[in-house]
Amino acid sequence: MLEGKKVVLGVCGSIAAYKAAMLVRLLVKAGAKVQVVMTADAANFITPLTLSTLSKNPVHINYFNAENGEWDNHVELGLWADIMLIAPASANTLAKMANGLCDNLLCAVYLSAKCPVYFAPAMDLDMYRHPAAVNNINRLQGYGNILIPAGKGELASGLHGEGRMAEPEEIISLLASDIKKKLLLAGHKILVTAGPTYEAIDPVRFIGNHSSGKMGFAIADELASMGAIVTLISGPSAQQSKQPSVKRINVTSAAEMLEACLDNYPDSKLCIMSAAVADYTPVTIASQKIKKQDDHLNIDLKKTTDILKTLGEHKQPHQLLIGFALETENEEQYATEKLKKKNLDLIILNSLNDTGAGFKSDTNKITMIDKYLQKTIFTLKSKTEVARDICAKVAELINQ
């Protein structure tokens, strides 16, 4: 959920500032881009060098850098961030934030931020319970800021109770969970197929195609980044998902892919069939490697079960089904016929006649045709960008 997110981490003067090192490390490990803004007092508890090294970015403390004569632009930092996280948030900084005071860079960035702001208080028990602190926390929540409640435990004073900053792992989990809830496809189960199928001739040889699986994997990753619960059924492919939440099921043949689809489609809201499934498979598979003897070798083939058509027949009123059509002639005509014949809600057409489209390429050029025959033509794009276009349409269909 934090992959690619831009996070401004505010660190205040508190003994809990030592936890900021682990917090930065976990954010970076989760794929976030981190800029740290510290108060001057925070630098007494943890060095800027530590946080700079872990975040791989300079740490911001002052409005003005006397060494190079540069101004640290708080407005740019506030606009840059997708998330602002203030942890630890001291009683002093919470009071300034609640009352709009702006005597340091951190408070200036906070007042400039357009993104969600999370704050994790850290202070002693009596301070945390003081009506002034309680009022400031309530006021900040009233502004739309998101409280990460302090935990209970042993405090620096030796007292035991509330005021202890939430642990870094808890904060990361909360951020990821909160982001997921706000995503367009949060909680929707989506099935994606990708790659080729290999139809065995003998233990050594097979009939296959040139599909790499890149398109299907890009779609699965994008859906997962939008909060969907994704199951990816992949034929033989060297591709790897970038989203750890994607559940991958490996298959080899068209028959295995059919079985996996029938097992998983009933529980899915939507299925995107981007796999290049073989249309024919050998009638018999030789138990031993076929030796090269005659000048000619005839192999009897039979039709494989049409997976897309089968899913279309099983589709329930609450389900959606999207197919792909890779054509070389009469592209729109064939794609439209496939859309109607197989009971699809949307078909993604690409043509091998378009330079840069098709198998193995890192780019693709698609046309979307929906069940009302409304057509949307896209320019040549990277498969990652194409996946975003497809998933934006998926979100539109699901949320209609």
Coordinates of N, CA and C in Angstrom, one line a residue, residues 224-315:
A224 N -4.0 -4.6 -7.5 CA -3.6 -4.8 -6.1 C -3.3 -3.4 -5.5
S225 N -2.7 -2.6 -6.2 CA -2.3 -1.2 -5.7 C -3.6 -0.4 -5.5
M226 N -4.7 -0.8 -6.1 CA -5.9 -0.1 -5.9 C -6.8 -0.7 -4.8
G227 N -6.2 -1.7 -4.1 CA -6.9 -2.3 -3.0 C -7.6 -3.6 -3.3
A228 N -7.6 -4.0 -4.5 CA -8.3 -5.3 -4.8 C -7.6 -6.5 -4.2
I229 N -8.4 -7.5 -4.0 CA -7.9 -8.8 -3.6 C -7.7 -9.6 -4.8
V230 N -6.5 -9.8 -5.3 CA -6.2 -10.3 -6.6 C -5.6 -11.7 -6.6
T231 N -6.3 -12.6 -7.4 CA -5.7 -13.9 -7.7 C -5.3 -13.9 -9.1
L232 N -4.0 -14.3 -9.3 CA -3.4 -14.3 -10.7 C -3.1 -15.7 -11.1
I233 N -3.8 -16.2 -12.1 CA -3.5 -17.5 -12.7 C -2.6 -17.4 -13.9
S234 N -1.4 -17.9 -13.8 CA -0.4 -17.6 -14.8 C 0.1 -18.9 -15.4
G235 N 0.1 -18.9 -16.7 CA 0.8 -20.0 -17.5 C 2.3 -19.8 -17.3
P236 N 3.1 -20.6 -17.9 CA 4.6 -20.5 -17.8 C 5.1 -19.1 -18.1
S237 N 5.7 -18.4 -17.2 CA 6.1 -17.1 -17.4 C 7.3 -16.7 -16.4
A238 N 8.2 -16.0 -16.9 CA 9.3 -15.5 -16.0 C 9.0 -14.3 -15.3
Q239 N 7.8 -13.7 -15.5 CA 7.4 -12.5 -14.8 C 7.2 -12.7 -13.3
Q240 N 7.4 -11.7 -12.5 CA 7.2 -11.7 -11.1 C 6.3 -10.5 -10.7
S241 N 5.4 -10.8 -9.8 CA 4.5 -9.7 -9.4 C 5.3 -8.7 -8.4
K242 N 5.0 -7.4 -8.6 CA 5.6 -6.4 -7.7 C 4.8 -6.2 -6.4
Q243 N 3.6 -6.7 -6.4 CA 2.7 -6.5 -5.3 C 2.7 -7.8 -4.5
P244 N 3.2 -7.9 -3.2 CA 3.2 -9.1 -2.4 C 1.8 -9.7 -2.1
S245 N 0.8 -8.8 -2.2 CA -0.5 -9.3 -1.8 C -1.2 -10.2 -2.9
V246 N -0.6 -10.1 -4.1 CA -1.2 -10.9 -5.3 C -1.0 -12.4 -5.0
K247 N -2.1 -13.1 -5.0 CA -2.0 -14.6 -4.9 C -1.8 -15.2 -6.3
R248 N -0.7 -15.9 -6.5 CA -0.3 -16.5 -7.8 C -0.6 -18.0 -7.8
I249 N -1.3 -18.4 -8.8 CA -1.5 -19.8 -9.1 C -0.8 -20.2 -10.4
N250 N 0.1 -21.1 -10.4 CA 0.8 -21.4 -11.6 C 0.2 -22.6 -12.3
V251 N 0.0 -22.5 -13.6 CA -0.6 -23.6 -14.4 C 0.3 -23.8 -15.6
T252 N 0.1 -24.9 -16.3 CA 0.8 -25.1 -17.6 C -0.1 -25.2 -18.8
S253 N -1.1 -26.0 -18.7 CA -1.9 -26.3 -19.9 C -3.2 -25.5 -19.8
A254 N -3.9 -25.5 -21.0 CA -5.2 -24.9 -21.0 C -6.2 -25.6 -20.1
A255 N -6.1 -26.9 -20.0 CA -7.0 -27.6 -19.1 C -6.8 -27.2 -17.6
E256 N -5.5 -27.1 -17.2 CA -5.2 -26.6 -15.9 C -5.7 -25.2 -15.6
M257 N -5.6 -24.3 -16.6 CA -6.0 -23.0 -16.4 C -7.6 -22.9 -16.3
L258 N -8.3 -23.8 -17.1 CA -9.7 -23.9 -17.0 C -10.1 -24.3 -15.6
E259 N -9.5 -25.3 -15.1 CA -9.8 -25.8 -13.7 C -9.6 -24.7 -12.7
A260 N -8.5 -24.0 -12.8 CA -8.2 -23.0 -11.8 C -9.2 -21.8 -11.9
C261 N -9.6 -21.5 -13.1 CA -10.6 -20.4 -13.3 C -11.9 -20.8 -12.7
L262 N -12.4 -22.0 -13.0 CA -13.6 -22.5 -12.5 C -13.6 -22.6 -10.9
D263 N -12.5 -22.8 -10.4 CA -12.4 -22.9 -8.9 C -12.5 -21.5 -8.3
N264 N -11.9 -20.5 -9.0 CA -11.8 -19.1 -8.4 C -12.8 -18.1 -8.8
Y265 N -13.4 -18.3 -10.0 CA -14.3 -17.3 -10.6 C -15.6 -17.1 -9.7
P266 N -16.2 -18.2 -9.2 CA -17.4 -18.0 -8.4 C -17.3 -17.0 -7.3
D267 N -16.2 -16.9 -6.7 CA -16.0 -16.0 -5.5 C -15.5 -14.6 -6.0
S268 N -15.3 -14.4 -7.3 CA -14.7 -13.2 -7.8 C -15.8 -12.2 -8.3
K269 N -15.6 -10.9 -8.0 CA -16.5 -9.9 -8.6 C -16.2 -9.7 -10.1
L270 N -15.0 -9.9 -10.5 CA -14.6 -9.6 -11.9 C -13.5 -10.5 -12.3
C271 N -13.4 -10.9 -13.6 CA -12.3 -11.6 -14.1 C -11.8 -11.0 -15.4
I272 N -10.5 -10.8 -15.5 CA -9.8 -10.3 -16.7 C -9.0 -11.4 -17.3
M273 N -9.4 -11.9 -18.4 CA -8.8 -13.0 -19.1 C -7.8 -12.5 -20.1
S274 N -6.5 -12.2 -19.6 CA -5.5 -11.7 -20.5 C -4.5 -12.7 -21.0
A275 N -4.7 -14.0 -20.5 CA -3.8 -15.1 -20.9 C -4.1 -15.4 -22.4
A276 N -3.0 -15.9 -23.0 CA -3.0 -16.3 -24.4 C -3.2 -17.9 -24.4
V277 N -4.4 -18.3 -24.3 CA -4.7 -19.8 -24.1 C -4.7 -20.5 -25.4
A278 N -4.1 -21.6 -25.5 CA -4.0 -22.4 -26.7 C -5.4 -22.8 -27.2
D279 N -5.6 -22.7 -28.5 CA -6.9 -23.1 -29.0 C -7.0 -24.6 -29.3
Y280 N -5.8 -25.2 -29.5 CA -5.8 -26.7 -29.8 C -4.7 -27.4 -28.9
T281 N -4.9 -28.6 -28.6 CA -4.0 -29.4 -27.8 C -3.9 -30.8 -28.4
P282 N -2.8 -31.5 -28.3 CA -2.6 -32.8 -28.9 C -3.7 -33.8 -28.4
V283 N -4.2 -34.7 -29.3 CA -5.1 -35.7 -28.9 C -4.5 -36.7 -27.9
T284 N -3.3 -37.1 -28.2 CA -2.5 -38.0 -27.3 C -1.2 -37.4 -27.1
I285 N -0.6 -37.6 -25.9 CA 0.7 -37.2 -25.5 C 1.6 -38.4 -25.4
A286 N 2.7 -38.4 -26.2 CA 3.6 -39.5 -26.2 C 4.2 -39.6 -24.8
S287 N 4.3 -40.9 -24.3 CA 4.9 -41.1 -23.0 C 6.4 -41.0 -23.0
Q288 N 7.0 -41.2 -24.2 CA 8.5 -41.0 -24.4 C 8.8 -40.0 -25.4
K289 N 10.0 -39.5 -25.4 CA 10.4 -38.5 -26.4 C 10.3 -39.1 -27.8
I290 N 9.6 -38.3 -28.7 CA 9.4 -38.8 -30.1 C 10.7 -38.6 -30.8
K291 N 11.2 -39.7 -31.4 CA 12.5 -39.7 -32.1 C 12.3 -39.2 -33.5
K292 N 13.4 -38.6 -34.0 CA 13.4 -38.0 -35.3 C 13.7 -39.2 -36.3
Q293 N 12.6 -39.6 -37.0 CA 12.8 -40.8 -37.9 C 12.3 -40.4 -39.3
D294 N 11.0 -40.1 -39.5 CA 10.5 -39.8 -40.8 C 10.7 -38.4 -41.2
D295 N 10.5 -38.1 -42.5 CA 10.7 -36.7 -42.9 C 9.5 -35.8 -42.4
H296 N 8.4 -36.5 -42.2 CA 7.2 -35.7 -41.7 C 6.7 -36.3 -40.4
L297 N 6.1 -35.4 -39.6 CA 5.4 -35.9 -38.4 C 4.1 -35.2 -38.3
N298 N 3.1 -36.1 -38.2 CA 1.7 -35.6 -38.1 C 1.2 -35.7 -36.6
I299 N 0.7 -34.6 -36.1 CA 0.2 -34.6 -34.8 C -1.3 -34.3 -34.8
D300 N -2.2 -35.1 -34.3 CA -3.6 -34.9 -34.3 C -3.9 -33.9 -33.1
L301 N -4.7 -32.9 -33.4 CA -5.0 -31.9 -32.4 C -6.5 -31.9 -32.2
K302 N -6.9 -31.5 -31.0 CA -8.3 -31.3 -30.7 C -8.5 -29.9 -30.1
K303 N -9.7 -29.4 -30.2 CA -10.0 -28.1 -29.6 C -9.9 -28.1 -28.1
T304 N -9.3 -27.1 -27.5 CA -9.4 -26.9 -26.0 C -10.7 -26.3 -25.7
T305 N -11.1 -26.5 -24.4 CA -12.3 -25.8 -24.0 C -12.1 -24.3 -23.9
D306 N -13.1 -23.6 -24.5 CA -13.0 -22.1 -24.5 C -13.2 -21.6 -23.1
I307 N -12.2 -21.2 -22.4 CA -12.3 -20.7 -21.0 C -13.2 -19.5 -20.9
L308 N -12.9 -18.5 -21.8 CA -13.7 -17.3 -21.7 C -15.2 -17.5 -22.0
K309 N -15.5 -18.3 -22.9 CA -16.9 -18.6 -23.2 C -17.5 -19.4 -22.0
T310 N -16.8 -20.3 -21.4 CA -17.3 -21.1 -20.3 C -17.5 -20.1 -19.1
L311 N -16.6 -19.2 -18.8 CA -16.9 -18.3 -17.7 C -18.1 -17.4 -18.1
G312 N -18.2 -17.0 -19.3 CA -19.4 -16.2 -19.7 C -20.7 -16.9 -19.5
E313 N -20.7 -18.2 -19.7 CA -21.9 -19.0 -19.4 C -22.2 -19.2 -17.9
H314 N -21.1 -19.1 -17.1 CA -21.3 -19.3 -15.7 C -21.5 -17.9 -15.0
K315 N -21.3 -16.8 -15.7 CA -21.3 -15.5 -15.1 C -22.7 -15.2 -14.4

